Amino acid sequence: MPGTGVFAEIIEGDVYKYYSDGEWKRSSSGKSVAIVNPTTRKTQYKVQACTQEEVNKTIEIAKFAQKSWAKTPLWKRAELLHKAAAILKEHKAPIAECLVKEIAKPAKDAVTEVVRSGDLVSYCAEEGVRILGEGKFLMSDSFPGNERTKYCLTSKIPLGVVLAIPPFNYPVNLAVSKIAPALIAGNSLVLKPPTQGAVSCLHMVHCFHLAGFPKGLISCVTGKGSEIGDFLTMHPGVNCISFTGGDTGVAISKKAGMIPLQMELGGKDACIVLEDADLDLVAANIVKGGFSYSGQRCTAVKVVLVMEAVADTLVEKVKAKVAKLTVGAPEDDCDITPVVSESSANYIEGLVMDAKQKGATFCQEYKRDGNLIWPLLLDNVRSDMRIAWEEPFGPVLPVIRITSVEEGIHHCNASNFGLQGCVFTRDINKAMLISDAMETGTVQINSAPARGPDHFPFQGLKDSGIGSQGITNSINMMTKIKSTVVNLPTPSYTMG
Ligand code: G3H
């Protein structure tokens, strides 16, 4: 159970503590932030409402702790990360329970998220040992006008304090995807969890605490965005921000100082279906890609662009699969569970009503109970409908019928997002040409979009983000290059 056993020290009364300087603390504000269970719509947990002063102190400590951490041998950093990964996996049950209660993640998916996170941390430790253990050696005589009088040695050094802000939909996994690269690279880490998902994050952070990381190296401050959000992202002590979420990322990128940013801000992933596609495979991927975790994934299939000739058959196949999706409570491991908040549900409903008014074909009846929205496939969607462009982040999927591949590519590229996309065809040559033409960070051929496996590069073009993630890219992004140049008094050439 959350907050019990080894996790007992992270809660006092009914309020979870925040983590700073290697200790679990109560905020001096005396205030808390309520976390509403999306299923019951009642307060499930409470977390500390930290003050700006507490944020200042935490960052100051993180700065200090980073100095000695940077001097800790790489293999020792890796060893601690492996330990944290094992502890995290050992405690998957209570952490998964938090995910079920805070963000209504289906029970099995919640466990998968924690296990995947442990694997990510371990992989990151191994990858860090490999890539940070190598540098470059350059010689001056390859550049015109130079003799071999200069040897340049480069290595990757940490940035300092990394601020990690994960989203509600993967609070644990998208937190560790920032924490582990930061730590292996010799940085310290301050985590600001999303409100929904904060308690899952606090449990995960406690696993790092139990692993024995030095005091202050990792901390987790909770609270209201309005009080500590801008304060954190504009803090002069922060040397790098890794953010996953929505529009807030655009505001952060405008306000942040001259520091490296890694941002993933959502997508409107298109699924282009050609006449020669295996329609059973397409239907299975559309349902999995569009409806898993009720569509609340940035990489969800968010618009199907299908050639008119096969549209009727495909829609029928998808409808048949949608009919089999179970709808209900995350505790029962239903496929479709309540969306994260009432305002999300209202937003989704707004898109559905707009499509209705403009004449989309409803393949199922629109049904909602509180935050629970039944899966809905909208056929014959046109580009004047909001759902053609906006990201519902819910179980509603539009189908646009196209008469040429170019039309599909054009729709995909007209989006302000450019995260991922997918194309289904048996013709690999066509698939490659379409992939090259799609303005997205990744194109999947014959599969739905997905971030994983977690060591693959993951990036968005346009409003979908800045920089590239994935384990290797994140480690590199959280370092900078340091060169030392040895200047010789006379040219020296290595002889055989
Ligand atoms: O929601 C954004 C996530 O990065 C998507 O990850 O493709 O593993 O579901 P996923």
JSON list of N, CA and C in Angstrom, two decimals, residues 205-270:
[
{"chain": "A", "resi": 205, "resn": "VAL", "atom": "N", "xyz": [10.94, 8.58, -6.02]},
{"chain": "A", "resi": 205, "resn": "VAL", "atom": "CA", "xyz": [12.11, 9.29, -5.49]},
{"chain": "A", "resi": 205, "resn": "VAL", "atom": "C", "xyz": [12.62, 8.61, -4.22]},
{"chain": "A", "resi": 206, "resn": "HIS", "atom": "N", "xyz": [11.70, 8.07, -3.43]},
{"chain": "A", "resi": 206, "resn": "HIS", "atom": "CA", "xyz": [12.13, 7.39, -2.21]},
{"chain": "A", "resi": 206, "resn": "HIS", "atom": "C", "xyz": [12.98, 6.16, -2.55]},
{"chain": "A", "resi": 207, "resn": "CYS", "atom": "N", "xyz": [12.73, 5.55, -3.68]},
{"chain": "A", "resi": 207, "resn": "CYS", "atom": "CA", "xyz": [13.56, 4.40, -4.11]},
{"chain": "A", "resi": 207, "resn": "CYS", "atom": "C", "xyz": [15.00, 4.87, -4.36]},
{"chain": "A", "resi": 208, "resn": "PHE", "atom": "N", "xyz": [15.16, 6.08, -4.90]},
{"chain": "A", "resi": 208, "resn": "PHE", "atom": "CA", "xyz": [16.51, 6.63, -5.08]},
{"chain": "A", "resi": 208, "resn": "PHE", "atom": "C", "xyz": [17.14, 6.94, -3.72]},
{"chain": "A", "resi": 209, "resn": "HIS", "atom": "N", "xyz": [16.29, 7.41, -2.81]},
{"chain": "A", "resi": 209, "resn": "HIS", "atom": "CA", "xyz": [16.77, 7.69, -1.44]},
{"chain": "A", "resi": 209, "resn": "HIS", "atom": "C", "xyz": [17.27, 6.39, -0.81]},
{"chain": "A", "resi": 210, "resn": "LEU", "atom": "N", "xyz": [16.48, 5.33, -0.94]},
{"chain": "A", "resi": 210, "resn": "LEU", "atom": "CA", "xyz": [16.85, 4.04, -0.33]},
{"chain": "A", "resi": 210, "resn": "LEU", "atom": "C", "xyz": [18.12, 3.47, -0.97]},
{"chain": "A", "resi": 211, "resn": "ALA", "atom": "N", "xyz": [18.35, 3.82, -2.21]},
{"chain": "A", "resi": 211, "resn": "ALA", "atom": "CA", "xyz": [19.55, 3.32, -2.90]},
{"chain": "A", "resi": 211, "resn": "ALA", "atom": "C", "xyz": [20.82, 3.97, -2.32]},
{"chain": "A", "resi": 212, "resn": "GLY", "atom": "N", "xyz": [20.64, 5.09, -1.64]},
{"chain": "A", "resi": 212, "resn": "GLY", "atom": "CA", "xyz": [21.79, 5.72, -0.97]},
{"chain": "A", "resi": 212, "resn": "GLY", "atom": "C", "xyz": [22.50, 6.80, -1.76]},
{"chain": "A", "resi": 213, "resn": "PHE", "atom": "N", "xyz": [21.78, 7.51, -2.60]},
{"chain": "A", "resi": 213, "resn": "PHE", "atom": "CA", "xyz": [22.41, 8.65, -3.31]},
{"chain": "A", "resi": 213, "resn": "PHE", "atom": "C", "xyz": [22.80, 9.73, -2.29]},
{"chain": "A", "resi": 214, "resn": "PRO", "atom": "N", "xyz": [23.85, 10.47, -2.57]},
{"chain": "A", "resi": 214, "resn": "PRO", "atom": "CA", "xyz": [24.27, 11.51, -1.61]},
{"chain": "A", "resi": 214, "resn": "PRO", "atom": "C", "xyz": [23.15, 12.53, -1.34]},
{"chain": "A", "resi": 215, "resn": "LYS", "atom": "N", "xyz": [23.17, 13.05, -0.15]},
{"chain": "A", "resi": 215, "resn": "LYS", "atom": "CA", "xyz": [22.18, 14.06, 0.27]},
{"chain": "A", "resi": 215, "resn": "LYS", "atom": "C", "xyz": [22.12, 15.23, -0.72]},
{"chain": "A", "resi": 216, "resn": "GLY", "atom": "N", "xyz": [20.93, 15.62, -1.07]},
{"chain": "A", "resi": 216, "resn": "GLY", "atom": "CA", "xyz": [20.76, 16.82, -1.88]},
{"chain": "A", "resi": 216, "resn": "GLY", "atom": "C", "xyz": [20.93, 16.62, -3.37]},
{"chain": "A", "resi": 217, "resn": "LEU", "atom": "N", "xyz": [21.42, 15.45, -3.76]},
{"chain": "A", "resi": 217, "resn": "LEU", "atom": "CA", "xyz": [21.69, 15.24, -5.18]},
{"chain": "A", "resi": 217, "resn": "LEU", "atom": "C", "xyz": [20.40, 15.15, -5.98]},
{"chain": "A", "resi": 218, "resn": "ILE", "atom": "N", "xyz": [19.42, 14.51, -5.37]},
{"chain": "A", "resi": 218, "resn": "ILE", "atom": "CA", "xyz": [18.10, 14.46, -6.01]},
{"chain": "A", "resi": 218, "resn": "ILE", "atom": "C", "xyz": [17.10, 15.01, -5.02]},
{"chain": "A", "resi": 219, "resn": "SER", "atom": "N", "xyz": [16.20, 15.84, -5.51]},
{"chain": "A", "resi": 219, "resn": "SER", "atom": "CA", "xyz": [15.16, 16.37, -4.62]},
{"chain": "A", "resi": 219, "resn": "SER", "atom": "C", "xyz": [13.85, 16.48, -5.39]},
{"chain": "A", "resi": 220, "resn": "CYS", "atom": "N", "xyz": [12.78, 16.61, -4.64]},
{"chain": "A", "resi": 220, "resn": "CYS", "atom": "CA", "xyz": [11.47, 16.65, -5.28]},
{"chain": "A", "resi": 220, "resn": "CYS", "atom": "C", "xyz": [10.61, 17.68, -4.55]},
{"chain": "A", "resi": 221, "resn": "VAL", "atom": "N", "xyz": [10.29, 18.75, -5.26]},
{"chain": "A", "resi": 221, "resn": "VAL", "atom": "CA", "xyz": [9.46, 19.80, -4.64]},
{"chain": "A", "resi": 221, "resn": "VAL", "atom": "C", "xyz": [8.07, 19.77, -5.26]},
{"chain": "A", "resi": 222, "resn": "THR", "atom": "N", "xyz": [7.08, 19.77, -4.39]},
{"chain": "A", "resi": 222, "resn": "THR", "atom": "CA", "xyz": [5.70, 19.74, -4.87]},
{"chain": "A", "resi": 222, "resn": "THR", "atom": "C", "xyz": [5.05, 21.09, -4.57]},
{"chain": "A", "resi": 223, "resn": "GLY", "atom": "N", "xyz": [3.98, 21.36, -5.27]},
{"chain": "A", "resi": 223, "resn": "GLY", "atom": "CA", "xyz": [3.27, 22.61, -4.96]},
{"chain": "A", "resi": 223, "resn": "GLY", "atom": "C", "xyz": [2.51, 23.13, -6.15]},
{"chain": "A", "resi": 224, "resn": "LYS", "atom": "N", "xyz": [1.99, 24.32, -5.95]},
{"chain": "A", "resi": 224, "resn": "LYS", "atom": "CA", "xyz": [1.17, 24.93, -7.00]},
{"chain": "A", "resi": 224, "resn": "LYS", "atom": "C", "xyz": [2.06, 25.55, -8.06]},
{"chain": "A", "resi": 225, "resn": "GLY", "atom": "N", "xyz": [1.71, 25.29, -9.32]},
{"chain": "A", "resi": 225, "resn": "GLY", "atom": "CA", "xyz": [2.45, 25.88, -10.43]},
{"chain": "A", "resi": 225, "resn": "GLY", "atom": "C", "xyz": [2.50, 27.39, -10.30]},
{"chain": "A", "resi": 226, "resn": "SER", "atom": "N", "xyz": [1.37, 27.98, -9.86]},
{"chain": "A", "resi": 226, "resn": "SER", "atom": "CA", "xyz": [1.31, 29.45, -9.78]},
{"chain": "A", "resi": 226, "resn": "SER", "atom": "C", "xyz": [2.30, 29.99, -8.75]},
{"chain": "A", "resi": 227, "resn": "GLU", "atom": "N", "xyz": [2.63, 29.19, -7.74]},
{"chain": "A", "resi": 227, "resn": "GLU", "atom": "CA", "xyz": [3.54, 29.66, -6.69]},
{"chain": "A", "resi": 227, "resn": "GLU", "atom": "C", "xyz": [5.01, 29.36, -7.06]},
{"chain": "A", "resi": 228, "resn": "ILE", "atom": "N", "xyz": [5.26, 28.11, -7.49]},
{"chain": "A", "resi": 228, "resn": "ILE", "atom": "CA", "xyz": [6.67, 27.74, -7.68]},
{"chain": "A", "resi": 228, "resn": "ILE", "atom": "C", "xyz": [7.04, 27.38, -9.13]},
{"chain": "A", "resi": 229, "resn": "GLY", "atom": "N", "xyz": [6.05, 27.37, -10.04]},
{"chain": "A", "resi": 229, "resn": "GLY", "atom": "CA", "xyz": [6.31, 26.96, -11.43]},
{"chain": "A", "resi": 229, "resn": "GLY", "atom": "C", "xyz": [7.32, 27.87, -12.12]},
{"chain": "A", "resi": 230, "resn": "ASP", "atom": "N", "xyz": [6.94, 29.12, -12.34]},
{"chain": "A", "resi": 230, "resn": "ASP", "atom": "CA", "xyz": [7.84, 30.08, -13.00]},
{"chain": "A", "resi": 230, "resn": "ASP", "atom": "C", "xyz": [9.10, 30.28, -12.17]},
{"chain": "A", "resi": 231, "resn": "PHE", "atom": "N", "xyz": [8.92, 30.25, -10.86]},
{"chain": "A", "resi": 231, "resn": "PHE", "atom": "CA", "xyz": [10.06, 30.48, -9.97]},
{"chain": "A", "resi": 231, "resn": "PHE", "atom": "C", "xyz": [11.15, 29.44, -10.23]},
{"chain": "A", "resi": 232, "resn": "LEU", "atom": "N", "xyz": [10.72, 28.20, -10.42]},
{"chain": "A", "resi": 232, "resn": "LEU", "atom": "CA", "xyz": [11.68, 27.13, -10.70]},
{"chain": "A", "resi": 232, "resn": "LEU", "atom": "C", "xyz": [12.30, 27.29, -12.09]},
{"chain": "A", "resi": 233, "resn": "THR", "atom": "N", "xyz": [11.44, 27.47, -13.08]},
{"chain": "A", "resi": 233, "resn": "THR", "atom": "CA", "xyz": [11.95, 27.46, -14.47]},
{"chain": "A", "resi": 233, "resn": "THR", "atom": "C", "xyz": [12.80, 28.70, -14.77]},
{"chain": "A", "resi": 234, "resn": "MET", "atom": "N", "xyz": [12.61, 29.78, -14.00]},
{"chain": "A", "resi": 234, "resn": "MET", "atom": "CA", "xyz": [13.41, 30.99, -14.24]},
{"chain": "A", "resi": 234, "resn": "MET", "atom": "C", "xyz": [14.53, 31.13, -13.21]},
{"chain": "A", "resi": 235, "resn": "HIS", "atom": "N", "xyz": [14.71, 30.10, -12.40]},
{"chain": "A", "resi": 235, "resn": "HIS", "atom": "CA", "xyz": [15.68, 30.20, -11.31]},
{"chain": "A", "resi": 235, "resn": "HIS", "atom": "C", "xyz": [17.11, 30.24, -11.86]},
{"chain": "A", "resi": 236, "resn": "PRO", "atom": "N", "xyz": [17.91, 31.20, -11.41]},
{"chain": "A", "resi": 236, "resn": "PRO", "atom": "CA", "xyz": [19.28, 31.30, -11.95]},
{"chain": "A", "resi": 236, "resn": "PRO", "atom": "C", "xyz": [20.16, 30.10, -11.58]},
{"chain": "A", "resi": 237, "resn": "GLY", "atom": "N", "xyz": [19.75, 29.32, -10.59]},
{"chain": "A", "resi": 237, "resn": "GLY", "atom": "CA", "xyz": [20.54, 28.16, -10.18]},
{"chain": "A", "resi": 237, "resn": "GLY", "atom": "C", "xyz": [20.30, 26.93, -11.05]},
{"chain": "A", "resi": 238, "resn": "VAL", "atom": "N", "xyz": [19.30, 27.01, -11.93]},
{"chain": "A", "resi": 238, "resn": "VAL", "atom": "CA", "xyz": [18.99, 25.86, -12.79]},
{"chain": "A", "resi": 238, "resn": "VAL", "atom": "C", "xyz": [19.81, 25.96, -14.07]},
{"chain": "A", "resi": 239, "resn": "ASN", "atom": "N", "xyz": [20.48, 24.86, -14.44]},
{"chain": "A", "resi": 239, "resn": "ASN", "atom": "CA", "xyz": [21.37, 24.89, -15.60]},
{"chain": "A", "resi": 239, "resn": "ASN", "atom": "C", "xyz": [20.83, 24.14, -16.81]},
{"chain": "A", "resi": 240, "resn": "CYS", "atom": "N", "xyz": [19.68, 23.51, -16.66]},
{"chain": "A", "resi": 240, "resn": "CYS", "atom": "CA", "xyz": [19.10, 22.74, -17.78]},
{"chain": "A", "resi": 240, "resn": "CYS", "atom": "C", "xyz": [17.67, 22.39, -17.39]},
{"chain": "A", "resi": 241, "resn": "ILE", "atom": "N", "xyz": [16.76, 22.45, -18.37]},
{"chain": "A", "resi": 241, "resn": "ILE", "atom": "CA", "xyz": [15.38, 22.04, -18.08]},
{"chain": "A", "resi": 241, "resn": "ILE", "atom": "C", "xyz": [14.97, 20.94, -19.04]},
{"chain": "A", "resi": 242, "resn": "SER", "atom": "N", "xyz": [14.44, 19.87, -18.48]},
{"chain": "A", "resi": 242, "resn": "SER", "atom": "CA", "xyz": [13.86, 18.82, -19.31]},
{"chain": "A", "resi": 242, "resn": "SER", "atom": "C", "xyz": [12.38, 18.76, -18.96]},
{"chain": "A", "resi": 243, "resn": "PHE", "atom": "N", "xyz": [11.55, 19.09, -19.93]},
{"chain": "A", "resi": 243, "resn": "PHE", "atom": "CA", "xyz": [10.10, 19.23, -19.70]},
{"chain": "A", "resi": 243, "resn": "PHE", "atom": "C", "xyz": [9.32, 18.37, -20.66]},
{"chain": "A", "resi": 244, "resn": "THR", "atom": "N", "xyz": [8.30, 17.69, -20.17]},
{"chain": "A", "resi": 244, "resn": "THR", "atom": "CA", "xyz": [7.35, 17.03, -21.06]},
{"chain": "A", "resi": 244, "resn": "THR", "atom": "C", "xyz": [5.97, 17.48, -20.64]},
{"chain": "A", "resi": 245, "resn": "GLY", "atom": "N", "xyz": [5.16, 17.91, -21.59]},
{"chain": "A", "resi": 245, "resn": "GLY", "atom": "CA", "xyz": [3.83, 18.39, -21.23]},
{"chain": "A", "resi": 245, "resn": "GLY", "atom": "C", "xyz": [3.20, 19.10, -22.41]},
{"chain": "A", "resi": 246, "resn": "GLY", "atom": "N", "xyz": [2.37, 20.09, -22.09]},
{"chain": "A", "resi": 246, "resn": "GLY", "atom": "CA", "xyz": [1.65, 20.80, -23.14]},
{"chain": "A", "resi": 246, "resn": "GLY", "atom": "C", "xyz": [2.21, 22.17, -23.41]},
{"chain": "A", "resi": 247, "resn": "ASP", "atom": "N", "xyz": [1.29, 23.10, -23.68]},
{"chain": "A", "resi": 247, "resn": "ASP", "atom": "CA", "xyz": [1.64, 24.48, -24.04]},
{"chain": "A", "resi": 247, "resn": "ASP", "atom": "C", "xyz": [2.56, 25.17, -23.06]},
{"chain": "A", "resi": 248, "resn": "THR", "atom": "N", "xyz": [2.49, 24.75, -21.78]},
{"chain": "A", "resi": 248, "resn": "THR", "atom": "CA", "xyz": [3.33, 25.38, -20.76]},
{"chain": "A", "resi": 248, "resn": "THR", "atom": "C", "xyz": [4.78, 25.40, -21.21]},
{"chain": "A", "resi": 249, "resn": "GLY", "atom": "N", "xyz": [5.15, 24.37, -21.97]},
{"chain": "A", "resi": 249, "resn": "GLY", "atom": "CA", "xyz": [6.53, 24.26, -22.45]},
{"chain": "A", "resi": 249, "resn": "GLY", "atom": "C", "xyz": [6.92, 25.46, -23.31]},
{"chain": "A", "resi": 250, "resn": "VAL", "atom": "N", "xyz": [5.97, 25.96, -24.10]},
{"chain": "A", "resi": 250, "resn": "VAL", "atom": "CA", "xyz": [6.27, 27.11, -24.95]},
{"chain": "A", "resi": 250, "resn": "VAL", "atom": "C", "xyz": [6.59, 28.31, -24.06]},
{"chain": "A", "resi": 251, "resn": "ALA", "atom": "N", "xyz": [5.76, 28.49, -23.03]},
{"chain": "A", "resi": 251, "resn": "ALA", "atom": "CA", "xyz": [5.97, 29.60, -22.09]},
{"chain": "A", "resi": 251, "resn": "ALA", "atom": "C", "xyz": [7.32, 29.44, -21.39]},
{"chain": "A", "resi": 252, "resn": "ILE", "atom": "N", "xyz": [7.63, 28.21, -20.98]},
{"chain": "A", "resi": 252, "resn": "ILE", "atom": "CA", "xyz": [8.92, 27.98, -20.29]},
{"chain": "A", "resi": 252, "resn": "ILE", "atom": "C", "xyz": [10.07, 28.34, -21.21]},
{"chain": "A", "resi": 253, "resn": "SER", "atom": "N", "xyz": [9.97, 27.92, -22.47]},
{"chain": "A", "resi": 253, "resn": "SER", "atom": "CA", "xyz": [11.10, 28.17, -23.38]},
{"chain": "A", "resi": 253, "resn": "SER", "atom": "C", "xyz": [11.31, 29.66, -23.61]},
{"chain": "A", "resi": 254, "resn": "LYS", "atom": "N", "xyz": [10.22, 30.43, -23.48]},
{"chain": "A", "resi": 254, "resn": "LYS", "atom": "CA", "xyz": [10.37, 31.89, -23.66]},
{"chain": "A", "resi": 254, "resn": "LYS", "atom": "C", "xyz": [10.97, 32.55, -22.42]},
{"chain": "A", "resi": 255, "resn": "LYS", "atom": "N", "xyz": [10.68, 31.96, -21.27]},
{"chain": "A", "resi": 255, "resn": "LYS", "atom": "CA", "xyz": [11.11, 32.60, -20.02]},
{"chain": "A", "resi": 255, "resn": "LYS", "atom": "C", "xyz": [12.47, 32.10, -19.52]},
{"chain": "A", "resi": 256, "resn": "ALA", "atom": "N", "xyz": [12.83, 30.86, -19.90]},
{"chain": "A", "resi": 256, "resn": "ALA", "atom": "CA", "xyz": [14.06, 30.28, -19.35]},
{"chain": "A", "resi": 256, "resn": "ALA", "atom": "C", "xyz": [15.27, 31.10, -19.83]},
{"chain": "A", "resi": 257, "resn": "GLY", "atom": "N", "xyz": [16.32, 31.02, -19.05]},
{"chain": "A", "resi": 257, "resn": "GLY", "atom": "CA", "xyz": [17.53, 31.76, -19.42]},
{"chain": "A", "resi": 257, "resn": "GLY", "atom": "C", "xyz": [18.30, 31.04, -20.52]},
{"chain": "A", "resi": 258, "resn": "MET", "atom": "N", "xyz": [19.60, 31.35, -20.63]},
{"chain": "A", "resi": 258, "resn": "MET", "atom": "CA", "xyz": [20.41, 30.78, -21.70]},
{"chain": "A", "resi": 258, "resn": "MET", "atom": "C", "xyz": [20.93, 29.41, -21.27]},
{"chain": "A", "resi": 259, "resn": "ILE", "atom": "N", "xyz": [19.99, 28.47, -21.18]},
{"chain": "A", "resi": 259, "resn": "ILE", "atom": "CA", "xyz": [20.35, 27.12, -20.71]},
{"chain": "A", "resi": 259, "resn": "ILE", "atom": "C", "xyz": [19.78, 26.10, -21.69]},
{"chain": "A", "resi": 260, "resn": "PRO", "atom": "N", "xyz": [20.40, 24.92, -21.76]},
{"chain": "A", "resi": 260, "resn": "PRO", "atom": "CA", "xyz": [19.85, 23.89, -22.66]},
{"chain": "A", "resi": 260, "resn": "PRO", "atom": "C", "xyz": [18.45, 23.45, -22.23]},
{"chain": "A", "resi": 261, "resn": "LEU", "atom": "N", "xyz": [17.59, 23.30, -23.23]},
{"chain": "A", "resi": 261, "resn": "LEU", "atom": "CA", "xyz": [16.21, 22.88, -22.99]},
{"chain": "A", "resi": 261, "resn": "LEU", "atom": "C", "xyz": [15.92, 21.60, -23.76]},
{"chain": "A", "resi": 262, "resn": "GLN", "atom": "N", "xyz": [15.21, 20.73, -23.11]},
{"chain": "A", "resi": 262, "resn": "GLN", "atom": "CA", "xyz": [14.72, 19.52, -23.78]},
{"chain": "A", "resi": 262, "resn": "GLN", "atom": "C", "xyz": [13.22, 19.53, -23.54]},
{"chain": "A", "resi": 263, "resn": "MET", "atom": "N", "xyz": [12.46, 19.57, -24.64]},
{"chain": "A", "resi": 263, "resn": "MET", "atom": "CA", "xyz": [11.01, 19.75, -24.49]},
{"chain": "A", "resi": 263, "resn": "MET", "atom": "C", "xyz": [10.25, 18.80, -25.39]},
{"chain": "A", "resi": 264, "resn": "GLU", "atom": "N", "xyz": [9.22, 18.20, -24.83]},
{"chain": "A", "resi": 264, "resn": "GLU", "atom": "CA", "xyz": [8.32, 17.39, -25.65]},
{"chain": "A", "resi": 264, "resn": "GLU", "atom": "C", "xyz": [6.92, 17.84, -25.31]},
{"chain": "A", "resi": 265, "resn": "LEU", "atom": "N", "xyz": [6.25, 18.42, -26.32]},
{"chain": "A", "resi": 265, "resn": "LEU", "atom": "CA", "xyz": [5.02, 19.16, -26.05]},
{"chain": "A", "resi": 265, "resn": "LEU", "atom": "C", "xyz": [3.79, 18.61, -26.77]},
{"chain": "A", "resi": 266, "resn": "GLY", "atom": "N", "xyz": [3.80, 17.33, -27.06]},
{"chain": "A", "resi": 266, "resn": "GLY", "atom": "CA", "xyz": [2.58, 16.74, -27.63]},
{"chain": "A", "resi": 266, "resn": "GLY", "atom": "C", "xyz": [2.64, 16.57, -29.13]},
{"chain": "A", "resi": 267, "resn": "GLY", "atom": "N", "xyz": [1.58, 16.00, -29.65]},
{"chain": "A", "resi": 267, "resn": "GLY", "atom": "CA", "xyz": [1.57, 15.71, -31.09]},
{"chain": "A", "resi": 267, "resn": "GLY", "atom": "C", "xyz": [0.16, 15.51, -31.61]},
{"chain": "A", "resi": 268, "resn": "LYS", "atom": "N", "xyz": [0.06, 15.44, -32.90]},
{"chain": "A", "resi": 268, "resn": "LYS", "atom": "CA", "xyz": [-1.21, 15.11, -33.56]},
{"chain": "A", "resi": 268, "resn": "LYS", "atom": "C", "xyz": [-0.85, 14.03, -34.58]},
{"chain": "A", "resi": 269, "resn": "ASP", "atom": "N", "xyz": [-0.38, 12.89, -34.04]},
{"chain": "A", "resi": 269, "resn": "ASP", "atom": "CA", "xyz": [0.23, 11.87, -34.89]},
{"chain": "A", "resi": 269, "resn": "ASP", "atom": "C", "xyz": [-0.75, 11.31, -35.92]},
{"chain": "A", "resi": 270, "resn": "ALA", "atom": "N", "xyz": [-0.33, 11.43, -37.17]},
{"chain": "A", "resi": 270, "resn": "ALA", "atom": "CA", "xyz": [-1.17, 10.98, -38.29]},
{"chain": "A", "resi": 270, "resn": "ALA", "atom": "C", "xyz": [-0.85, 9.55, -38.65]}
]
